[in-house]
Structure formats: C-alpha cells, structure tokens
Amino acid sequence: AGWANGQSVDQAYVDHLGVVTAIPSLELGIRATAAEVRSRIVYGAPGSPLPPTNDPHQVWSRLFSGIAGDPDTRLVQFDKRKSVLDAVQGQFALLNRRVSNEDRQKLEAHAEMVRELEQRLQLAANAGGGGAGSDACAKPPDPGVLAVDDENEMPRVSQFQLELLAMAFRCDLTRVASLQFSTAINDIRFPWLNSMGQGHSLSHAGTSDPDAREQLVKRGKWFSEQLAYLMSMLDAIPEGDGTVLDNTIIVWCSEVSAGNTHSHNEMPFLIAGGGAGRLKMGRYLQYDGVAHNKLLVSILNALDVTVDSFGHVDFNSGPLSGLEA
C-alpha cells in the first residue's frame, strides 16, 4: 500500500475553518521519525502526508520564536513582514500583464498563497488578543536541546509536546492538532516503566503471553496518563461559559485492534472532551459491523461540518447513531 489516497479528517476540518489562526494545524510526534507509509497519519491531500515534528524545540520555534513577548513589538514585526509581502504582491501585478494565461494562473495561485500568509501573520501578531484564555497567553520558555531519539527521554519529550500543544490552544495559534506516539512496527522500550520488551514484538505475542500483556498494560496506562495531563491543561483554560476542553473533541486510537493479527475489527476508539455539548461522553458504546468512517462523519458533524460520508466511497455513509448528545 502507498500513501493515503484521501485527506485525513483533521485536515478536512482545517479546510472548513479557513484562515482563522496563525497556524492551520499542529502535527506533533514522539519518536515518530520514519519517513514511510506506516509512520504517517495526517494527510493534507491525497498522497500528501504532513510529517509530525518530534523535537519540542522545533515546535516552540514554529509557535513562538517569531512572536515577541509584548503586543506592541509583535505589531512592529508584522508591519515589517507585511511590507515585504506587499512588495511581492506588487511584483505579481507587474508580471501578470506580461505572461501567458497558463503562467498567469500560476502567478495567481502564488499570490493567493501570499495573501493567506499575510492573513496568518496578522493573526500571529494578534496572538493572545482574543483567543481562548488570551489574558493568560504568555510566551513559554524554549525547551532547549533534547535527545528526542533517546527512549529514556520519552517522558520529558511527551511533557513538553503536550504543554506546547495546550499553549498553542491557549494563545489561539491553532485550533487543530495531532500527537503521534512512535510508529507501527516500532522497537521502542519503556525503561522508566521497567518495560524493556520491544513494542512490535510485544504486540505480536498474543494473549497467551502474560509478561507481554503486563508490559502492554503498563504502557497503555502511561499513554492514558499523558491524555489525562493534556485534558487537565485544556480544562484549565477558560473559554466562553466553560473551558477549552469543553469545546474540544479528542480522539485516541491505534492503527490496528490486535497486533498479532493486524486486525481492523473491534477497533477501540476513545472520544474525550466536550465537543461544545454536541457529543455525549462518559459511555461505553459498541457498534457491530460498522465502518469507522461513520465515526469520522459524526465528529465532523459535531464540528459543524455538514457531510454525510468521509473516506472511501464503498464504506457506510452517515453518522453513528446514538453518539450525539
């Protein structure tokens, strides 16, 4: 199998939002480094994966290095960058009168990209001026250099990535994010949990190996603690009559339901957050023989994206019944 031949659901929502934040979406990783099909979960378009950033310092640089600590300085920075973009637009206008229709279409596409960049720069200049918890949007310290490929550093890298994600939401720099822990067929160990089996081997041990099951349970518990930490930070950010968590939908899933069989049947999905009251939480629901595409439709509908199907046309259309509040 090659790259996905469709857009991922998060990017469909990005397109629905349009230009509302400085950064369209944030793709984060923790030891998700392999540049191959099994390592990519986010697609901006068919065959166009968006790789995750595994280094918290690089994430911080993208979010905050070009943003001054005070609003006045941010606006000065924006004015300087805008003057450059205005000059580029002027050059486009001059060229537009001298080129063929085909080249004109290319120039217009580039000009549209420049206009969008200018809009996002303006939003970056206004960061903290009207988004979620804007009164508490402060530029965080740089995480610095981390050994992101060292398995012993995973807890610290995870903490930084989660905190940067929450801060990006607090400052309204983006409203869409993904976080990928490792990849399929990984050999990662969890020494801080005294779990030294390789991830891929443990997942293929099956249910008859008690040691493998114990290690996988330890790891699953640790993953759930990371989710709980993120949720606690989002729940501490006021937004409207509630918190950012109240207005967020979090989806936690894996690529297969059973490692030893590579099964996609009985796939577990955990849905958290509030979804602005659109989805009813705190329940265990089981759907037999239903494609997960329906779940994606339900999520998009809860985010005010009106669709009746998502993904491969041969799978079921419509949302999941009983998921909405």
C-alpha atoms as a printed R data frame, in Angstrom:
    type eleno elety resid chain resno       x       y       z
1   ATOM     1    CA   ALA     A     1   0.000   0.000   0.000
2   ATOM     2    CA   GLY     A     2   1.160   3.541  -0.730
3   ATOM     3    CA   TRP     A     3   0.348   6.936   0.714
4   ATOM     4    CA   ALA     A     4  -3.282   7.510   1.631
5   ATOM     5    CA   ASN     A     5  -5.437   8.478  -1.328
6   ATOM     6    CA   GLY     A     6  -7.575  10.878   0.661
7   ATOM     7    CA   GLN     A     7  -7.422  13.711   3.163
8   ATOM     8    CA   SER     A     8  -7.363  12.946   6.891
9   ATOM     9    CA   VAL     A     9 -10.328  14.062   8.962
10  ATOM    10    CA   ASP     A    10  -8.423  16.730  10.890
11  ATOM    11    CA   GLN     A    11  -7.367  18.422   7.665
12  ATOM    12    CA   ALA     A    12 -10.934  18.368   6.382
13  ATOM    13    CA   TYR     A    13 -11.782  20.426   9.460
14  ATOM    14    CA   VAL     A    14  -8.823  22.743   8.784
15  ATOM    15    CA   ASP     A    15 -10.249  23.443   5.331
16  ATOM    16    CA   HIS     A    16 -13.663  24.084   6.864
17  ATOM    17    CA   LEU     A    17 -12.213  26.616   9.325
18  ATOM    18    CA   GLY     A    18 -10.344  28.607   6.693
19  ATOM    19    CA   VAL     A    19  -7.791  31.207   7.774
20  ATOM    20    CA   VAL     A    20  -8.687  31.797  11.424
21  ATOM    21    CA   THR     A    21  -5.362  31.177  13.180
22  ATOM    22    CA   ALA     A    22  -1.686  31.817  12.522
23  ATOM    23    CA   ILE     A    23  -1.011  28.084  12.092
24  ATOM    24    CA   PRO     A    24  -3.514  25.877  10.223
25  ATOM    25    CA   SER     A    25  -2.732  22.758  12.267
26  ATOM    26    CA   LEU     A    26  -0.037  21.390  14.528
27  ATOM    27    CA   GLU     A    27   1.435  17.929  13.882
28  ATOM    28    CA   LEU     A    28   3.458  16.641  16.832
29  ATOM    29    CA   GLY     A    29   5.352  13.398  17.280
30  ATOM    30    CA   ILE     A    30   7.230  11.486  19.929
31  ATOM    31    CA   ARG     A    31   9.788   9.217  18.277
32  ATOM    32    CA   ALA     A    32   7.635   9.124  15.129
33  ATOM    33    CA   THR     A    33  10.582   9.645  12.830
34  ATOM    34    CA   ALA     A    34  10.458   7.091   9.990
35  ATOM    35    CA   ALA     A    35   9.503   8.747   6.685
36  ATOM    36    CA   GLU     A    36   7.328   5.947   5.342
37  ATOM    37    CA   VAL     A    37   3.675   4.994   4.994
38  ATOM    38    CA   ARG     A    38   3.323   3.298   8.371
39  ATOM    39    CA   SER     A    39   4.647   6.437  10.067
40  ATOM    40    CA   ARG     A    40   2.160   8.952   8.699
41  ATOM    41    CA   ILE     A    41  -1.380   9.596   9.938
42  ATOM    42    CA   VAL     A    42  -2.106  13.160   8.769
43  ATOM    43    CA   TYR     A    43  -2.757  13.973   5.115
44  ATOM    44    CA   GLY     A    44  -3.401  17.455   3.754
45  ATOM    45    CA   ALA     A    45  -4.402  15.991   0.393
46  ATOM    46    CA   PRO     A    46  -4.291  12.606  -1.383
47  ATOM    47    CA   GLY     A    47  -0.715  11.351  -1.376
48  ATOM    48    CA   SER     A    48   0.481  14.354   0.660
49  ATOM    49    CA   PRO     A    49   1.316  13.389   4.252
50  ATOM    50    CA   LEU     A    50   2.114  16.046   6.842
51  ATOM    51    CA   PRO     A    51   5.010  14.681   8.929
52  ATOM    52    CA   PRO     A    52   4.999  15.250  12.682
53  ATOM    53    CA   THR     A    53   7.627  17.382  14.394
54  ATOM    54    CA   ASN     A    54   9.371  15.284  17.048
55  ATOM    55    CA   ASP     A    55  11.594  17.943  18.600
56  ATOM    56    CA   PRO     A    56   9.889  20.253  21.156
57  ATOM    57    CA   HIS     A    57  12.464  22.958  20.436
58  ATOM    58    CA   GLN     A    58  11.416  22.988  16.768
59  ATOM    59    CA   VAL     A    59   7.759  23.113  17.810
60  ATOM    60    CA   TRP     A    60   8.482  26.031  20.133
61  ATOM    61    CA   SER     A    61  10.367  27.816  17.350
62  ATOM    62    CA   ARG     A    62   7.446  27.439  14.966
63  ATOM    63    CA   LEU     A    63   4.952  28.661  17.535
64  ATOM    64    CA   PHE     A    64   6.801  31.346  19.433
65  ATOM    65    CA   SER     A    65  10.290  32.243  18.165
66  ATOM    66    CA   GLY     A    66   8.953  34.863  15.742
67  ATOM    67    CA   ILE     A    67   6.484  36.266  18.252
68  ATOM    68    CA   ALA     A    68   7.650  38.959  20.629
69  ATOM    69    CA   GLY     A    69   6.605  38.870  24.233
70  ATOM    70    CA   ASP     A    70   4.576  42.098  24.136
71  ATOM    71    CA   PRO     A    71   1.786  43.097  21.697
72  ATOM    72    CA   ASP     A    72   3.416  46.355  20.535
73  ATOM    73    CA   THR     A    73   6.594  44.593  19.415
74  ATOM    74    CA   ARG     A    74   4.537  41.890  17.695
75  ATOM    75    CA   LEU     A    75   2.747  44.540  15.631
76  ATOM    76    CA   VAL     A    76   6.071  46.143  14.639
77  ATOM    77    CA   GLN     A    77   7.293  42.728  13.476
78  ATOM    78    CA   PHE     A    78   4.107  42.249  11.481
79  ATOM    79    CA   ASP     A    79   4.441  45.636   9.777
80  ATOM    80    CA   LYS     A    80   7.983  44.772   8.632
81  ATOM    81    CA   ARG     A    81   6.915  41.408   7.216
82  ATOM    82    CA   LYS     A    82   3.804  42.891   5.632
83  ATOM    83    CA   SER     A    83   5.903  45.449   3.756
84  ATOM    84    CA   VAL     A    84   7.866  42.601   2.170
85  ATOM    85    CA   LEU     A    85   4.676  40.781   1.196
86  ATOM    86    CA   ASP     A    86   3.196  43.989  -0.238
87  ATOM    87    CA   ALA     A    87   6.286  44.333  -2.430
88  ATOM    88    CA   VAL     A    88   5.878  40.743  -3.626
89  ATOM    89    CA   GLN     A    89   2.219  41.392  -4.480
90  ATOM    90    CA   GLY     A    90   3.271  44.439  -6.480
91  ATOM    91    CA   GLN     A    91   5.743  42.342  -8.474
92  ATOM    92    CA   PHE     A    92   2.998  39.797  -9.155
93  ATOM    93    CA   ALA     A    93   0.779  42.576 -10.522
94  ATOM    94    CA   LEU     A    94   3.515  43.756 -12.912
95  ATOM    95    CA   LEU     A    95   4.261  40.249 -14.156
96  ATOM    96    CA   ASN     A    96   0.582  39.438 -14.539
97  ATOM    97    CA   ARG     A    97   0.304  41.792 -17.509
98  ATOM    98    CA   ARG     A    98   3.244  40.236 -19.350
99  ATOM    99    CA   VAL     A    99   2.735  36.474 -19.132
100 ATOM   100    CA   SER     A   100   0.590  33.839 -20.830
101 ATOM   101    CA   ASN     A   101  -2.748  32.675 -19.447
102 ATOM   102    CA   GLU     A   102  -1.147  29.484 -18.108
103 ATOM   103    CA   ASP     A   103   1.596  31.380 -16.292
104 ATOM   104    CA   ARG     A   104  -0.965  33.906 -15.073
105 ATOM   105    CA   GLN     A   105  -2.890  31.106 -13.357
106 ATOM   106    CA   LYS     A   106   0.311  30.008 -11.616
107 ATOM   107    CA   LEU     A   107   1.038  33.560 -10.518
108 ATOM   108    CA   GLU     A   108  -2.483  33.969  -9.178
109 ATOM   109    CA   ALA     A   109  -2.096  30.757  -7.183
110 ATOM   110    CA   HIS     A   110   1.160  32.089  -5.695
111 ATOM   111    CA   ALA     A   111  -0.491  35.427  -4.986
112 ATOM   112    CA   GLU     A   112  -3.285  33.663  -3.123
113 ATOM   113    CA   MET     A   113  -0.682  31.852  -1.011
114 ATOM   114    CA   VAL     A   114   0.953  35.196  -0.208
115 ATOM   115    CA   ARG     A   115  -2.419  36.680   0.790
116 ATOM   116    CA   GLU     A   116  -3.073  33.734   3.107
117 ATOM   117    CA   LEU     A   117   0.411  34.088   4.609
118 ATOM   118    CA   GLU     A   118  -0.274  37.768   5.263
119 ATOM   119    CA   GLN     A   119  -3.547  36.884   6.994
120 ATOM   120    CA   ARG     A   120  -1.800  34.319   9.178
121 ATOM   121    CA   LEU     A   121   0.972  36.787  10.042
122 ATOM   122    CA   GLN     A   122  -1.685  39.260  11.154
123 ATOM   123    CA   LEU     A   123  -3.228  36.556  13.327
124 ATOM   124    CA   ALA     A   124   0.192  35.772  14.791
125 ATOM   125    CA   ALA     A   125   0.702  39.460  15.560
126 ATOM   126    CA   ASN     A   126  -2.624  39.450  17.399
127 ATOM   127    CA   ALA     A   127  -1.885  36.194  19.253
128 ATOM   128    CA   GLY     A   128  -3.267  36.421  22.735
129 ATOM   129    CA   GLY     A   129  -5.548  39.263  21.784
130 ATOM   130    CA   GLY     A   130  -8.835  37.439  21.545
131 ATOM   131    CA   GLY     A   131  -8.398  33.702  21.536
132 ATOM   132    CA   ALA     A   132  -9.006  31.144  24.222
133 ATOM   133    CA   GLY     A   133  -7.615  32.362  27.533
134 ATOM   134    CA   SER     A   134  -5.988  35.302  25.773
135 ATOM   135    CA   ASP     A   135  -5.331  37.120  29.029
136 ATOM   136    CA   ALA     A   136  -3.014  34.289  30.080
137 ATOM   137    CA   CYS     A   137  -1.175  33.828  26.765
138 ATOM   138    CA   ALA     A   138   2.472  34.212  27.679
139 ATOM   139    CA   LYS     A   139   5.444  33.162  25.578
140 ATOM   140    CA   PRO     A   140   6.783  29.978  27.242
141 ATOM   141    CA   PRO     A   141  10.497  29.258  27.695
142 ATOM   142    CA   ASP     A   142  12.348  27.391  24.961
143 ATOM   143    CA   PRO     A   143  12.545  23.651  25.853
144 ATOM   144    CA   GLY     A   144  16.113  23.648  24.558
145 ATOM   145    CA   VAL     A   145  18.060  20.741  23.106
146 ATOM   146    CA   LEU     A   146  16.653  17.303  23.899
147 ATOM   147    CA   ALA     A   147  17.816  13.831  22.881
148 ATOM   148    CA   VAL     A   148  14.488  13.148  21.185
149 ATOM   149    CA   ASP     A   149  15.588   9.711  19.902
150 ATOM   150    CA   ASP     A   150  16.612   8.507  23.362
151 ATOM   151    CA   GLU     A   151  13.966   6.183  24.834
152 ATOM   152    CA   ASN     A   152  14.831   7.447  28.317
153 ATOM   153    CA   GLU     A   153  13.787  10.963  27.289
154 ATOM   154    CA   MET     A   154  10.291   9.998  26.119
155 ATOM   155    CA   PRO     A   155   8.503  11.167  29.301
156 ATOM   156    CA   ARG     A   156  10.188  14.587  29.156
157 ATOM   157    CA   VAL     A   157   9.606  14.981  25.413
158 ATOM   158    CA   SER     A   158   5.964  13.998  25.897
159 ATOM   159    CA   GLN     A   159   5.522  16.570  28.660
160 ATOM   160    CA   PHE     A   160   6.971  19.370  26.512
161 ATOM   161    CA   GLN     A   161   4.916  18.410  23.453
162 ATOM   162    CA   LEU     A   162   1.684  18.284  25.447
163 ATOM   163    CA   GLU     A   163   2.403  21.602  27.156
164 ATOM   164    CA   LEU     A   164   3.219  23.280  23.839
165 ATOM   165    CA   LEU     A   165   0.009  21.897  22.328
166 ATOM   166    CA   ALA     A   166  -2.029  23.271  25.216
167 ATOM   167    CA   MET     A   167  -0.262  26.640  24.984
168 ATOM   168    CA   ALA     A   168  -0.929  26.808  21.239
169 ATOM   169    CA   PHE     A   169  -4.634  26.381  22.000
170 ATOM   170    CA   ARG     A   170  -4.469  28.887  24.865
171 ATOM   171    CA   CYS     A   171  -2.927  31.512  22.566
172 ATOM   172    CA   ASP     A   172  -5.293  30.594  19.720
173 ATOM   173    CA   LEU     A   173  -2.330  29.976  17.419
174 ATOM   174    CA   THR     A   174  -4.110  26.901  16.067
175 ATOM   175    CA   ARG     A   175  -7.339  25.007  16.696
176 ATOM   176    CA   VAL     A   176  -6.365  21.637  15.229
177 ATOM   177    CA   ALA     A   177  -3.571  19.367  16.441
178 ATOM   178    CA   SER     A   178  -2.406  15.764  16.337
179 ATOM   179    CA   LEU     A   179   0.048  13.909  18.549
180 ATOM   180    CA   GLN     A   180   1.592  10.643  17.374
181 ATOM   181    CA   PHE     A   181   3.473   8.350  19.732
182 ATOM   182    CA   SER     A   182   6.012   6.375  17.695
183 ATOM   183    CA   THR     A   183   5.008   4.390  14.606
184 ATOM   184    CA   ALA     A   184   3.782   0.992  13.524
185 ATOM   185    CA   ILE     A   185   6.406  -1.782  13.706
186 ATOM   186    CA   ASN     A   186   8.459   0.055  16.325
187 ATOM   187    CA   ASP     A   187  11.103  -1.374  18.643
188 ATOM   188    CA   ILE     A   188  10.645   1.173  21.408
189 ATOM   189    CA   ARG     A   189  11.127   0.207  25.037
190 ATOM   190    CA   PHE     A   190   9.834   1.986  28.147
191 ATOM   191    CA   PRO     A   191  12.709   1.814  30.681
192 ATOM   192    CA   TRP     A   192  11.053   4.232  33.149
193 ATOM   193    CA   LEU     A   193   8.262   1.644  33.481
194 ATOM   194    CA   ASN     A   194  10.717  -1.263  33.694
195 ATOM   195    CA   SER     A   195   9.187  -2.464  30.423
196 ATOM   196    CA   MET     A   196  12.102  -3.489  28.228
197 ATOM   197    CA   GLY     A   197  10.325  -5.514  25.551
198 ATOM   198    CA   GLN     A   198  10.318  -4.158  22.017
199 ATOM   199    CA   GLY     A   199   6.929  -2.716  21.114
200 ATOM   200    CA   HIS     A   200   6.422  -4.637  17.885
201 ATOM   201    CA   SER     A   201   7.381  -7.974  19.439
202 ATOM   202    CA   LEU     A   202   5.133  -7.437  22.446
203 ATOM   203    CA   SER     A   203   2.156  -6.600  20.249
204 ATOM   204    CA   HIS     A   204   2.624  -9.871  18.347
205 ATOM   205    CA   ALA     A   205   2.920 -12.062  21.430
206 ATOM   206    CA   GLY     A   206  -0.835 -12.576  21.588
207 ATOM   207    CA   THR     A   207  -2.992 -13.119  24.637
208 ATOM   208    CA   SER     A   208  -1.175 -16.248  25.827
209 ATOM   209    CA   ASP     A   209   1.981 -14.419  26.967
210 ATOM   210    CA   PRO     A   210   1.311 -12.946  30.437
211 ATOM   211    CA   ASP     A   211   4.563 -10.949  30.528
212 ATOM   212    CA   ALA     A   212   3.823  -9.294  27.195
213 ATOM   213    CA   ARG     A   213   0.301  -8.466  28.331
214 ATOM   214    CA   GLU     A   214   1.595  -6.968  31.580
215 ATOM   215    CA   GLN     A   215   4.063  -4.760  29.704
216 ATOM   216    CA   LEU     A   216   1.426  -3.615  27.220
217 ATOM   217    CA   VAL     A   217  -0.962  -2.774  30.071
218 ATOM   218    CA   LYS     A   218   1.767  -0.680  31.731
219 ATOM   219    CA   ARG     A   219   2.328   1.191  28.504
220 ATOM   220    CA   GLY     A   220  -1.368   1.695  27.889
221 ATOM   221    CA   LYS     A   221  -1.706   3.140  31.385
222 ATOM   222    CA   TRP     A   222   1.154   5.541  30.703
223 ATOM   223    CA   PHE     A   223  -0.462   6.679  27.445
224 ATOM   224    CA   SER     A   224  -3.721   7.287  29.296
225 ATOM   225    CA   GLU     A   225  -1.852   9.396  31.852
226 ATOM   226    CA   GLN     A   226  -0.500  11.557  29.023
227 ATOM   227    CA   LEU     A   227  -4.037  12.068  27.747
228 ATOM   228    CA   ALA     A   228  -5.241  12.951  31.239
229 ATOM   229    CA   TYR     A   229  -2.438  15.518  31.570
230 ATOM   230    CA   LEU     A   230  -3.431  17.172  28.298
231 ATOM   231    CA   MET     A   231  -7.086  17.226  29.305
232 ATOM   232    CA   SER     A   232  -6.257  18.799  32.670
233 ATOM   233    CA   MET     A   233  -4.367  21.617  30.938
234 ATOM   234    CA   LEU     A   234  -7.170  22.249  28.437
235 ATOM   235    CA   ASP     A   235  -9.691  22.217  31.263
236 ATOM   236    CA   ALA     A   236  -7.727  24.995  32.982
237 ATOM   237    CA   ILE     A   237  -8.130  27.382  30.014
238 ATOM   238    CA   PRO     A   238 -11.343  29.453  30.240
239 ATOM   239    CA   GLU     A   239 -13.332  29.811  27.033
240 ATOM   240    CA   GLY     A   240 -16.834  31.229  26.794
241 ATOM   241    CA   ASP     A   241 -19.001  29.781  29.546
242 ATOM   242    CA   GLY     A   242 -16.678  26.810  30.022
243 ATOM   243    CA   THR     A   243 -13.159  25.732  29.117
244 ATOM   244    CA   VAL     A   244 -11.224  24.809  26.006
245 ATOM   245    CA   LEU     A   245 -11.709  21.152  26.941
246 ATOM   246    CA   ASP     A   246 -15.476  21.669  26.904
247 ATOM   247    CA   ASN     A   247 -15.195  22.861  23.308
248 ATOM   248    CA   THR     A   248 -12.704  20.257  22.092
249 ATOM   249    CA   ILE     A   249 -13.057  16.755  20.658
250 ATOM   250    CA   ILE     A   250 -10.125  14.424  21.360
251 ATOM   251    CA   VAL     A   251  -9.817  11.103  19.515
252 ATOM   252    CA   TRP     A   252  -7.378   8.451  20.799
253 ATOM   253    CA   CYS     A   253  -6.831   5.376  18.658
254 ATOM   254    CA   SER     A   254  -4.285   2.945  17.262
255 ATOM   255    CA   GLU     A   255  -3.691   1.629  13.746
256 ATOM   256    CA   VAL     A   256  -4.890  -1.931  14.495
257 ATOM   257    CA   SER     A   257  -7.062  -3.593  17.125
258 ATOM   258    CA   ALA     A   258  -4.731  -6.586  17.639
259 ATOM   259    CA   GLY     A   259  -1.044  -6.559  16.794
260 ATOM   260    CA   ASN     A   260  -0.613 -10.294  16.300
261 ATOM   261    CA   THR     A   261  -3.366 -10.466  13.652
262 ATOM   262    CA   HIS     A   262  -3.216  -6.910  12.258
263 ATOM   263    CA   SER     A   263  -6.981  -6.899  12.667
264 ATOM   264    CA   HIS     A   264  -9.146  -3.865  11.994
265 ATOM   265    CA   ASN     A   265 -12.197  -5.489  13.557
266 ATOM   266    CA   GLU     A   266 -13.417  -4.410  17.003
267 ATOM   267    CA   MET     A   267 -11.278  -1.286  16.786
268 ATOM   268    CA   PRO     A   268 -11.303   0.684  20.048
269 ATOM   269    CA   PHE     A   269 -11.703   4.471  19.876
270 ATOM   270    CA   LEU     A   270 -11.685   6.749  22.911
271 ATOM   271    CA   ILE     A   271 -13.515  10.055  22.461
272 ATOM   272    CA   ALA     A   272 -12.877  12.725  25.093
273 ATOM   273    CA   GLY     A   273 -13.537  16.405  25.669
274 ATOM   274    CA   GLY     A   274 -16.855  18.168  25.463
275 ATOM   275    CA   GLY     A   275 -17.340  18.928  21.786
276 ATOM   276    CA   ALA     A   276 -19.357  22.001  22.810
277 ATOM   277    CA   GLY     A   277 -22.015  19.658  24.148
278 ATOM   278    CA   ARG     A   278 -22.580  18.024  20.764
279 ATOM   279    CA   LEU     A   279 -21.371  14.542  21.773
280 ATOM   280    CA   LYS     A   280 -22.473  12.647  24.871
281 ATOM   281    CA   MET     A   281 -19.427  11.470  26.808
282 ATOM   282    CA   GLY     A   282 -18.869   9.004  29.646
283 ATOM   283    CA   ARG     A   283 -20.301   5.921  27.935
284 ATOM   284    CA   TYR     A   284 -19.129   2.605  26.517
285 ATOM   285    CA   LEU     A   285 -20.686   2.007  23.109
286 ATOM   286    CA   GLN     A   286 -20.296  -0.994  20.838
287 ATOM   287    CA   TYR     A   287 -21.107  -0.985  17.130
288 ATOM   288    CA   ASP     A   288 -21.001  -4.343  15.375
289 ATOM   289    CA   GLY     A   289 -20.028  -4.497  11.715
290 ATOM   290    CA   VAL     A   290 -19.884  -0.729  11.260
291 ATOM   291    CA   ALA     A   291 -17.034   1.031   9.454
292 ATOM   292    CA   HIS     A   292 -15.215   3.690  11.459
293 ATOM   293    CA   ASN     A   293 -15.981   6.158   8.654
294 ATOM   294    CA   LYS     A   294 -19.294   6.760  10.406
295 ATOM   295    CA   LEU     A   295 -17.407   7.919  13.497
296 ATOM   296    CA   LEU     A   296 -15.472  10.412  11.383
297 ATOM   297    CA   VAL     A   297 -18.733  11.711   9.930
298 ATOM   298    CA   SER     A   298 -20.134  12.126  13.456
299 ATOM   299    CA   ILE     A   299 -17.045  14.048  14.551
300 ATOM   300    CA   LEU     A   300 -17.198  16.389  11.566
301 ATOM   301    CA   ASN     A   301 -20.924  16.947  12.076
302 ATOM   302    CA   ALA     A   302 -20.269  17.804  15.737
303 ATOM   303    CA   LEU     A   303 -17.767  20.395  14.490
304 ATOM   304    CA   ASP     A   304 -20.434  21.949  12.236
305 ATOM   305    CA   VAL     A   305 -19.041  20.376   9.063
306 ATOM   306    CA   THR     A   306 -22.050  19.166   7.101
307 ATOM   307    CA   VAL     A   307 -21.073  15.874   5.445
308 ATOM   308    CA   ASP     A   308 -22.815  12.534   5.052
309 ATOM   309    CA   SER     A   309 -19.736  10.468   4.223
310 ATOM   310    CA   PHE     A   310 -15.987  10.580   4.663
311 ATOM   311    CA   GLY     A   311 -13.263   8.416   3.192
312 ATOM   312    CA   HIS     A   312 -13.701   5.503   0.826
313 ATOM   313    CA   VAL     A   313 -16.974   5.603  -1.083
314 ATOM   314    CA   ASP     A   314 -17.547   1.861  -0.666
315 ATOM   315    CA   PHE     A   315 -17.959   2.159   3.096
316 ATOM   316    CA   ASN     A   316 -21.088   3.117   5.010
317 ATOM   317    CA   SER     A   317 -22.311   6.683   4.834
318 ATOM   318    CA   GLY     A   318 -23.970   8.737   7.534
319 ATOM   319    CA   PRO     A   319 -23.034   9.274  11.197
320 ATOM   320    CA   LEU     A   320 -23.036   6.800  14.075
321 ATOM   321    CA   SER     A   321 -26.427   6.558  15.710
322 ATOM   322    CA   GLY     A   322 -26.595   7.375  19.404
323 ATOM   323    CA   LEU     A   323 -23.287   9.211  19.631
324 ATOM   324    CA   GLU     A   324 -24.703  12.710  19.715
325 ATOM   325    CA   ALA     A   325 -25.856  14.337  22.946
